């Protein structure tokens, strides 16, 4: 009996600590408390499972943070089992799925999704809960909208109908978020619902959505906005962008990823509004982090457009190269990335959807700057001949073609006596870039790099990148100095690793075009 009482006390204490995390005054304190709870180990897992059915959004975030610090196999198995328990409520099942996907990187399998008995009812109950709490904690909408991203369209449409019937100011924010869904029918339904609200807030929401909805849905958004104006709703023009807004743009990596920062200083408080978006030309705007107040001293100072910032990474593993850019150039890059989200049907990052008014609550979105590229001139062939010089630029430091195929080729080459390294470089380059689709991907990324280099004022390198991009689609891969140099650099690194007995690094699978 004493052991049972002790376990009950421990259970209650862990519950109390989890609930205390909801009031953590800062992100740092939140994670400090999570680490303290996770240090208790396996005894935390049943507490998390036991609170799934009654966890609100804040408690769910605390439980997820702790789960991410526990033994991965143990907590994943426990959550999957919890989803399949017949007595588990739909709210509890959805909570477990949310922790699995958001904090543990484990998308729920079909059999787990099929275990939901009433997904529409669960979504509507969650909606009521978030509506009650989101006024004081708007970030709760991120968790809710990410949950809707995993639901079938019928479930989301039932939520839109419920919000439309509500017809109050509280319904505007969730409809604005659903209108950014990559599924066109859901975005259209949310836009149409906003057009029925005789509220200035609905008009403002529609204005912020116009630049970022699918081009085919723009007439729907415009009609909804006209309906409000005809009904006498005051829809004021959006203001011009705050001149304090800045953008910092990172170079494109060989994977197609780049970092994009937006910063808006508040000189009265010495704080900065900060939004960091990860863009990729394979999926779109897939991740984002936003903070309304970051101390100005923690971020790079403002410099003239084109200036480079060499920012050390927190873990000391290197530096992040970022170029000072106009706010509208950053906005254009976001618009381009959103097109990839719609193409791949990968949801837009929840933080970006919530904070999109930071970017689109201003006018001028109809006249964003076009792509500006250098003129390669008449010496394109001569430029291609020295295209290997691109790898001398620090922005190309992260470019790699390391893969299983490259490592196999490096091992195979050492089995031949008197092997010629340059022969193997040409062979591997020809193999890796034989697919026209792969060369097209690399060409597109080099064009983006050309624009970035021109922004930084390095026109010679910008011309070199553009000439190389255009040549990749025309010449044999094994004959292009840039591709040869890229392969040579990685082969030499793998050869050194084999000689030293270190574990090989596998990076970009260039064969797949990813």
Coordinates of C-alpha atoms in Angstrom, one line a residue:
X1 CA 0.0 0.0 0.0
X2 CA 2.8 2.4 0.9
X3 CA 4.3 1.8 -2.6
X4 CA 1.0 2.6 -4.3
X5 CA 0.6 5.8 -2.2
X6 CA 4.1 6.8 -3.2
X7 CA 3.5 6.2 -6.9
X8 CA 0.2 8.2 -6.7
X9 CA 2.0 11.1 -5.1
X10 CA 4.7 11.0 -7.8
X11 CA 2.0 10.9 -10.5
X12 CA 0.2 13.9 -9.0
X13 CA 3.5 15.8 -8.7
X14 CA 4.4 15.1 -12.3
X15 CA 0.9 16.3 -13.3
X16 CA 1.3 19.4 -11.3
X17 CA 4.7 20.1 -12.8
X18 CA 3.3 19.6 -16.3
X19 CA 0.5 22.1 -15.6
X20 CA 3.0 24.5 -14.1
X21 CA 4.8 24.5 -17.5
X22 CA 1.8 26.3 -19.0
X23 CA 2.6 29.4 -17.1
X24 CA 6.4 29.5 -17.8
X25 CA 7.4 33.2 -18.2
X26 CA 9.8 32.5 -21.1
X27 CA 10.7 29.8 -23.7
X28 CA 13.9 29.2 -21.8
X29 CA 12.1 28.5 -18.6
X30 CA 9.6 26.4 -20.3
X31 CA 12.3 24.0 -21.7
X32 CA 14.2 24.1 -18.4
X33 CA 11.1 22.8 -16.6
X34 CA 10.6 20.2 -19.4
X35 CA 14.1 18.9 -18.8
X36 CA 13.5 18.6 -15.1
X37 CA 10.4 16.5 -15.6
X38 CA 12.0 14.4 -18.4
X39 CA 14.8 13.5 -16.0
X40 CA 12.4 11.3 -14.1
X41 CA 12.4 9.0 -17.0
X42 CA 9.9 6.2 -17.7
X43 CA 7.5 7.1 -14.9
X44 CA 6.6 10.3 -16.8
X45 CA 5.2 8.3 -19.8
X46 CA 2.0 6.9 -18.1
X47 CA 1.3 10.4 -16.8
X48 CA 1.4 11.8 -20.3
X49 CA -0.8 9.0 -21.6
X50 CA -3.2 9.4 -18.6
X51 CA -3.8 13.1 -19.3
X52 CA -4.4 12.8 -23.1
X53 CA -8.2 12.9 -22.8
X54 CA -8.3 16.1 -20.8
X55 CA -5.3 18.0 -22.1
X56 CA -6.0 21.6 -23.3
X57 CA -3.8 23.1 -25.9
X58 CA -1.3 24.5 -23.4
X59 CA -1.0 21.3 -21.5
X60 CA -0.6 19.4 -24.7
X61 CA 2.3 21.6 -25.7
X62 CA 3.9 20.9 -22.3
X63 CA 3.4 17.1 -22.6
X64 CA 4.8 17.2 -26.1
X65 CA 7.9 19.1 -25.1
X66 CA 8.6 16.6 -22.3
X67 CA 7.8 13.6 -24.6
X68 CA 10.5 14.9 -27.0
X69 CA 13.1 14.5 -24.2
X70 CA 12.1 11.0 -23.1
X71 CA 13.2 7.7 -24.6
X72 CA 11.9 7.9 -28.1
X73 CA 10.9 4.3 -28.7
X74 CA 9.2 4.0 -25.3
X75 CA 7.1 7.1 -25.7
X76 CA 6.2 6.5 -29.3
X77 CA 5.0 2.9 -28.5
X78 CA 2.9 4.2 -25.5
X79 CA 1.2 6.9 -27.6
X80 CA 0.4 4.5 -30.5
X81 CA -1.0 2.1 -28.0
X82 CA -3.1 4.8 -26.4
X83 CA -4.6 5.8 -29.7
X84 CA -5.9 2.2 -30.3
X85 CA -7.4 1.8 -26.8
X86 CA -11.2 1.4 -27.2
X87 CA -12.0 3.5 -24.2
X88 CA -9.9 6.4 -25.4
X89 CA -11.9 9.6 -26.4
X90 CA -11.5 11.2 -29.8
X91 CA -9.9 14.2 -28.1
X92 CA -7.4 11.9 -26.5
X93 CA -6.6 10.2 -29.7
X94 CA -6.1 13.5 -31.5
X95 CA -3.8 14.7 -28.6
X96 CA -1.7 11.6 -28.9
X97 CA -1.5 12.0 -32.7
X98 CA -0.5 15.6 -32.3
X99 CA 2.4 14.8 -29.9
X100 CA 3.6 12.0 -32.3
X101 CA 3.6 14.3 -35.3
X102 CA 4.6 17.6 -33.9
X103 CA 7.1 16.7 -31.3
X104 CA 8.3 13.2 -32.3
X105 CA 8.3 13.5 -36.1
X106 CA 6.0 10.5 -36.4
X107 CA 3.0 11.1 -38.7
X108 CA 0.1 8.9 -37.6
X109 CA -0.4 5.8 -39.7
X110 CA -3.7 5.1 -41.5
X111 CA -4.9 2.6 -38.9
X112 CA -4.5 5.3 -36.2
X113 CA -6.4 7.9 -38.1
X114 CA -9.1 5.3 -38.8
X115 CA -9.5 4.9 -35.0
X116 CA -11.3 8.2 -34.7
X117 CA -15.0 7.6 -34.3
X118 CA -16.2 11.1 -34.7
X119 CA -13.4 13.3 -36.2
X120 CA -15.9 16.1 -37.0
X121 CA -17.2 16.2 -33.5
X122 CA -13.6 16.2 -32.1
X123 CA -12.6 19.0 -34.4
X124 CA -15.6 21.1 -33.4
X125 CA -15.1 20.5 -29.7
X126 CA -11.4 21.5 -30.0
X127 CA -12.6 24.6 -31.9
X128 CA -14.8 25.7 -29.0
X129 CA -11.9 25.2 -26.6
X130 CA -9.4 27.2 -28.6
X131 CA -12.0 30.0 -29.2
X132 CA -12.4 30.3 -25.4
X133 CA -8.6 30.4 -24.8
X134 CA -7.0 32.0 -27.9
X135 CA -7.8 35.6 -27.0
X136 CA -5.0 35.5 -24.4
X137 CA -2.8 33.1 -26.2
X138 CA -3.2 33.3 -30.0
X139 CA -0.4 30.8 -30.6
X140 CA -3.0 28.1 -29.6
X141 CA -4.3 28.5 -33.1
X142 CA -1.1 27.0 -34.5
X143 CA -1.7 23.6 -32.9
X144 CA -5.4 23.6 -33.9
X145 CA -4.8 24.5 -37.5
X146 CA -2.0 21.9 -37.8
X147 CA -4.5 19.4 -36.5
X148 CA -7.0 20.4 -39.3
X149 CA -4.2 19.9 -41.8
X150 CA -4.3 16.2 -41.0
X151 CA -8.1 15.9 -41.3
X152 CA -10.1 15.0 -44.3
X153 CA -11.7 17.9 -46.2
X154 CA -15.2 17.0 -45.0
X155 CA -14.1 17.6 -41.4
X156 CA -12.5 21.0 -42.2
X157 CA -15.6 22.0 -44.2
X158 CA -17.8 21.2 -41.1
X159 CA -15.6 23.6 -39.1
X160 CA -16.0 26.3 -41.7
X161 CA -19.8 25.9 -41.7
X162 CA -19.8 26.2 -37.9
X163 CA -17.7 29.3 -38.0
X164 CA -19.9 30.8 -40.7
X165 CA -23.0 30.2 -38.7
X166 CA -21.3 31.8 -35.7
X167 CA -20.9 35.1 -37.7
X168 CA -19.0 36.9 -34.9
X169 CA -15.6 38.5 -34.7
X170 CA -14.2 35.4 -32.9
X171 CA -14.7 33.4 -36.1
X172 CA -12.6 35.7 -38.3
X173 CA -9.1 34.4 -37.1
X174 CA -9.7 30.7 -37.6
X175 CA -11.3 31.4 -41.1
X176 CA -8.2 33.5 -42.0
X177 CA -6.0 30.5 -41.1
X178 CA -8.1 28.0 -43.0
X179 CA -8.1 30.3 -46.0
X180 CA -4.3 29.6 -46.2
X181 CA -4.9 25.8 -46.5
X182 CA -3.1 24.4 -49.5
X183 CA -6.3 22.5 -50.4
X184 CA -8.2 24.8 -52.8
X185 CA -11.7 23.8 -51.9
X186 CA -11.1 24.5 -48.2
X187 CA -9.4 27.9 -48.8
X188 CA -12.3 28.9 -51.1
X189 CA -14.9 27.9 -48.5
X190 CA -13.1 30.0 -45.8
X191 CA -12.9 33.0 -48.2
X192 CA -16.6 32.8 -49.0
X193 CA -17.4 32.6 -45.3
X194 CA -15.4 35.7 -44.6
X195 CA -17.4 37.5 -47.2
X196 CA -20.6 37.0 -45.3
X197 CA -19.4 38.7 -42.1
X198 CA -20.4 42.4 -41.9
X199 CA -17.3 43.2 -40.0
X200 CA -14.3 45.4 -40.6
X201 CA -12.1 42.6 -39.2
X202 CA -13.3 40.3 -42.0
X203 CA -12.5 42.9 -44.6
X204 CA -9.0 43.3 -43.2
X205 CA -8.5 39.5 -43.1
X206 CA -9.4 39.3 -46.8
X207 CA -7.0 42.1 -47.7
X208 CA -4.2 40.3 -46.0
X209 CA -5.1 37.1 -47.9
X210 CA -5.3 38.5 -51.4
X211 CA -1.5 38.3 -52.1
X212 CA -1.1 34.7 -50.9
X213 CA -4.1 32.8 -52.0
X214 CA -3.9 30.5 -55.0
X215 CA -4.1 32.7 -58.2
X216 CA -7.3 30.9 -59.1
X217 CA -8.9 31.9 -55.8
X218 CA -8.0 35.5 -56.0
X219 CA -11.3 36.4 -57.8
X220 CA -13.1 34.6 -54.9
X221 CA -11.3 36.8 -52.4
X222 CA -11.9 39.9 -54.4
X223 CA -15.6 39.2 -54.7
X224 CA -15.9 38.5 -51.0
X225 CA -14.2 41.9 -50.3
X226 CA -16.5 43.7 -52.7
X227 CA -19.6 42.1 -51.0
X228 CA -18.5 43.7 -47.7
X229 CA -17.9 47.1 -49.3
X230 CA -21.3 47.0 -51.0
X231 CA -22.9 46.1 -47.6
X232 CA -21.5 49.3 -46.1
X233 CA -18.6 47.7 -44.2
X234 CA -15.7 50.1 -43.7
X235 CA -12.7 48.5 -45.4
X236 CA -9.8 50.9 -45.1
X237 CA -6.8 50.7 -47.5
X238 CA -3.8 48.9 -46.1
X239 CA -1.0 51.2 -44.9
X240 CA 2.4 51.4 -46.7
X241 CA 5.0 49.1 -45.2
X242 CA 6.7 50.4 -42.1
X243 CA 10.1 51.7 -43.4
X244 CA 11.7 49.9 -40.4
X245 CA 11.0 46.5 -41.8
X246 CA 14.1 44.6 -43.1
X247 CA 14.7 41.3 -44.7
X248 CA 17.8 39.1 -44.5
X249 CA 18.1 36.5 -47.2
X250 CA 20.4 33.5 -47.1
X251 CA 22.0 31.9 -50.1
X252 CA 20.4 28.8 -51.7
X253 CA 21.9 25.5 -50.5
X254 CA 22.3 22.6 -52.9
X255 CA 19.2 21.0 -51.2
X256 CA 17.2 24.0 -52.4
X257 CA 16.8 25.4 -48.9
X258 CA 17.4 29.0 -47.8
X259 CA 16.7 31.0 -44.6
X260 CA 14.7 34.2 -44.8
X261 CA 14.4 36.6 -41.8
X262 CA 12.1 39.6 -41.4
X263 CA 12.9 42.1 -38.7
X264 CA 10.9 45.2 -37.5
X265 CA 12.6 47.2 -34.8
X266 CA 10.7 49.1 -32.1
X267 CA 13.0 52.0 -31.2
X268 CA 11.0 52.9 -28.1
X269 CA 11.4 49.5 -26.5
X270 CA 14.7 48.3 -28.1
X271 CA 12.8 45.2 -29.1
X272 CA 12.5 43.6 -32.6
X273 CA 9.6 41.7 -34.2
X274 CA 11.3 38.7 -35.7
X275 CA 10.1 36.1 -38.2
X276 CA 12.4 33.4 -39.5
X277 CA 11.1 31.3 -42.5
X278 CA 12.7 28.3 -44.0
X279 CA 12.1 28.1 -47.7
X280 CA 12.7 25.2 -50.0
X281 CA 12.1 24.8 -53.7
X282 CA 10.9 21.3 -53.2
X283 CA 8.1 21.9 -50.6
X284 CA 7.7 25.7 -50.0
X285 CA 7.5 27.5 -46.7
X286 CA 7.7 24.5 -44.5
X287 CA 9.0 25.8 -41.2
X288 CA 8.9 29.2 -39.4
X289 CA 9.7 30.7 -36.0
X290 CA 8.3 34.0 -34.9
X291 CA 8.8 36.2 -31.8
X292 CA 7.0 39.5 -31.2
X293 CA 9.8 40.8 -29.0
X294 CA 13.4 40.0 -29.3
X295 CA 16.1 42.2 -27.8
X296 CA 17.7 44.2 -30.6
X297 CA 21.2 43.4 -29.5
X298 CA 20.6 39.7 -30.3
X299 CA 20.0 40.4 -34.0
X300 CA 22.4 41.8 -36.6
X301 CA 22.3 45.6 -37.0
X302 CA 20.8 47.3 -40.0
X303 CA 23.2 47.8 -42.9
X304 CA 22.8 49.0 -46.5
X305 CA 21.0 46.7 -48.9
X306 CA 23.4 44.1 -50.2
X307 CA 25.6 44.0 -47.1
X308 CA 26.6 40.6 -45.9
X309 CA 26.2 39.4 -42.3
X310 CA 28.4 36.5 -41.2
X311 CA 26.5 35.2 -38.2
X312 CA 28.0 32.4 -36.0
X313 CA 25.7 29.5 -35.4
X314 CA 24.7 28.9 -31.7
X315 CA 26.3 25.4 -31.7
X316 CA 29.6 26.7 -32.9
X317 CA 29.5 24.5 -36.0
X318 CA 29.9 27.3 -38.5
X319 CA 28.4 30.6 -39.6
X320 CA 25.2 31.7 -41.4
X321 CA 25.7 34.0 -44.3
X322 CA 22.8 36.4 -44.8
X323 CA 22.4 39.4 -47.2
X324 CA 20.6 42.6 -46.3
X325 CA 17.6 42.9 -48.6
X326 CA 14.5 45.1 -49.1
X327 CA 11.4 44.0 -47.3
X328 CA 9.5 43.6 -50.5
X329 CA 12.1 41.3 -52.0
X330 CA 11.6 39.0 -48.9
X331 CA 7.9 39.2 -49.5
X332 CA 8.3 38.1 -53.1
X333 CA 10.4 35.1 -52.0
X334 CA 7.6 34.0 -49.7
X335 CA 5.0 34.3 -52.5
X336 CA 7.2 32.1 -54.7
X337 CA 7.6 29.5 -51.9
X338 CA 3.9 29.3 -51.3
X339 CA 3.4 28.2 -54.9
X340 CA 5.5 25.1 -54.1
X341 CA 3.4 24.4 -51.0
X342 CA 0.3 24.4 -53.2
X343 CA 2.0 22.3 -55.8
X344 CA 3.1 19.6 -53.4
X345 CA 0.1 20.0 -51.1
X346 CA 2.5 20.3 -48.1
X347 CA 0.9 22.6 -45.5
X348 CA 2.3 26.0 -45.0
X349 CA 4.1 26.4 -41.6
X350 CA 1.6 27.1 -38.9
X351 CA 3.6 30.0 -37.5
X352 CA 3.8 31.7 -40.9
X353 CA 0.0 31.4 -41.3
X354 CA -0.6 32.9 -37.9
X355 CA 1.8 35.8 -38.4
X356 CA 1.2 36.4 -42.1
X357 CA -0.3 39.8 -41.3
X358 CA 3.2 40.9 -40.4
X359 CA 4.0 40.6 -44.1
X360 CA 0.7 41.2 -45.8
X361 CA -1.0 43.7 -43.5
X362 CA 0.6 46.4 -45.7
X363 CA 0.0 47.6 -49.2
X364 CA 2.3 47.2 -52.2
X365 CA 1.9 43.4 -52.6
X366 CA 0.7 43.9 -56.2
X367 CA 4.1 45.5 -57.2
X368 CA 6.7 43.3 -55.6
X369 CA 10.1 43.5 -57.2
X370 CA 10.8 41.0 -60.1
X371 CA 13.7 38.7 -60.3
X372 CA 16.8 40.7 -61.3
X373 CA 19.6 38.8 -63.0
X374 CA 23.0 40.0 -64.5
X375 CA 23.7 40.2 -68.2
X376 CA 26.2 37.3 -68.9
X377 CA 27.3 39.2 -72.0
X378 CA 28.9 37.6 -75.0
X379 CA 31.5 35.7 -73.0
X380 CA 29.2 33.0 -71.6
X381 CA 31.3 30.2 -73.0
X382 CA 34.4 31.6 -71.4
X383 CA 32.6 31.9 -68.1
X384 CA 31.4 28.3 -68.1
X385 CA 35.0 27.3 -68.7
X386 CA 36.0 28.7 -65.3
X387 CA 32.7 27.9 -63.5
X388 CA 34.6 25.8 -60.9
X389 CA 35.5 29.2 -59.3
X390 CA 32.0 29.4 -57.9
X391 CA 33.1 26.9 -55.2
X392 CA 35.6 29.5 -54.0
X393 CA 32.7 31.7 -52.7
X394 CA 31.7 31.0 -49.1
X395 CA 28.0 30.9 -50.1
X396 CA 28.8 27.6 -51.9
X397 CA 30.4 26.0 -48.9
X398 CA 27.2 24.0 -48.1
X399 CA 26.8 22.7 -51.7
X400 CA 27.3 19.0 -51.8
X401 CA 26.4 15.9 -53.8
X402 CA 27.4 13.4 -51.2
X403 CA 25.3 10.3 -51.3
X404 CA 25.4 6.5 -51.2
X405 CA 26.2 6.4 -54.9
X406 CA 29.2 8.7 -54.5
X407 CA 30.5 6.7 -51.5
X408 CA 30.2 3.5 -53.5
X409 CA 32.1 5.0 -56.4
X410 CA 34.8 6.3 -54.0
X411 CA 35.2 2.8 -52.6
X412 CA 35.2 1.1 -56.0
X413 CA 37.9 3.5 -57.4
X414 CA 40.4 2.4 -54.7
X415 CA 40.1 -1.2 -55.8
X416 CA 41.8 -0.4 -59.1
X417 CA 45.6 -0.2 -59.1
X418 CA 46.9 3.1 -60.6
X419 CA 43.5 4.7 -60.7
X420 CA 43.2 8.2 -62.0
X421 CA 41.2 10.5 -59.8
X422 CA 40.1 12.8 -62.6
X423 CA 38.7 9.9 -64.6
X424 CA 36.6 9.0 -61.6
X425 CA 35.5 12.6 -61.1
X426 CA 34.2 12.7 -64.7
X427 CA 32.6 9.3 -64.4
X428 CA 30.8 10.1 -61.2
X429 CA 29.7 13.6 -62.5
X430 CA 28.3 12.0 -65.6
X431 CA 26.4 9.4 -63.5
X432 CA 25.0 11.8 -60.9
X433 CA 23.8 14.4 -63.4
X434 CA 22.7 12.1 -66.2
X435 CA 19.0 12.8 -65.5
X436 CA 17.8 16.0 -67.2
X437 CA 15.3 16.6 -64.4
X438 CA 18.2 16.6 -61.9
X439 CA 20.2 19.1 -64.0
X440 CA 17.1 21.3 -64.3
X441 CA 16.8 21.4 -60.5
X442 CA 20.5 22.4 -60.1
X443 CA 20.1 25.0 -62.9
X444 CA 17.2 26.6 -61.1
X445 CA 19.1 26.8 -57.9
X446 CA 22.1 28.4 -59.6
X447 CA 19.7 31.0 -61.1
X448 CA 18.5 31.8 -57.6
X449 CA 22.1 32.1 -56.5
X450 CA 22.9 34.4 -59.3
X451 CA 20.2 36.8 -58.1
X452 CA 21.5 36.5 -54.5
X453 CA 25.1 37.2 -55.6
X454 CA 24.0 40.2 -57.6
X455 CA 22.1 41.5 -54.6
X456 CA 25.3 41.4 -52.6
X457 CA 27.1 43.4 -55.3
X458 CA 29.2 40.6 -56.6
X459 CA 28.3 40.9 -60.2
X460 CA 31.2 38.8 -61.6
X461 CA 30.1 35.8 -59.5
X462 CA 26.5 36.5 -60.3
X463 CA 27.3 36.3 -64.1
X464 CA 29.3 33.2 -63.5
X465 CA 26.4 31.5 -61.7
X466 CA 23.9 32.5 -64.4
X467 CA 26.1 31.3 -67.3
X468 CA 26.7 28.0 -65.5
X469 CA 23.0 27.6 -64.8
X470 CA 22.2 28.0 -68.5
X471 CA 25.0 25.7 -69.6
X472 CA 23.9 22.8 -67.3
X473 CA 20.9 22.1 -69.5
X474 CA 23.0 22.1 -72.7
X475 CA 26.4 20.5 -72.1
X476 CA 27.2 17.0 -70.9
X477 CA 27.5 16.9 -67.1
X478 CA 31.0 15.3 -67.2
X479 CA 32.3 18.2 -69.2
X480 CA 31.1 21.1 -66.9
X481 CA 33.9 22.4 -64.6
X482 CA 31.4 23.4 -61.9
X483 CA 29.9 20.0 -61.6
X484 CA 33.3 18.3 -61.8
X485 CA 34.6 20.6 -59.0
X486 CA 31.5 19.8 -56.9
X487 CA 32.0 16.1 -57.3
X488 CA 35.8 16.4 -56.9
X489 CA 35.4 18.2 -53.6
X490 CA 33.1 15.6 -52.2
X491 CA 35.0 12.6 -53.6
X492 CA 38.2 13.9 -52.0
X493 CA 36.4 14.3 -48.7
X494 CA 35.1 10.7 -48.9
X495 CA 38.5 9.4 -49.9
X496 CA 40.0 11.0 -46.9
X497 CA 37.3 9.5 -44.7
X498 CA 38.0 6.1 -46.1
X499 CA 41.7 6.4 -45.5
X500 CA 41.2 7.7 -42.0
X501 CA 38.5 5.2 -41.2
X502 CA 35.9 7.8 -40.3
X503 CA 32.2 7.3 -41.0
X504 CA 31.1 8.7 -44.3
X505 CA 28.6 11.6 -44.4
X506 CA 25.6 11.3 -46.6
X507 CA 24.0 14.5 -47.7
X508 CA 22.0 15.5 -50.7
X509 CA 20.7 12.5 -52.8
X510 CA 21.3 14.3 -56.0
X511 CA 20.1 11.2 -58.0
X512 CA 16.6 11.8 -56.8
X513 CA 16.6 15.5 -57.7
X514 CA 15.8 16.4 -54.1

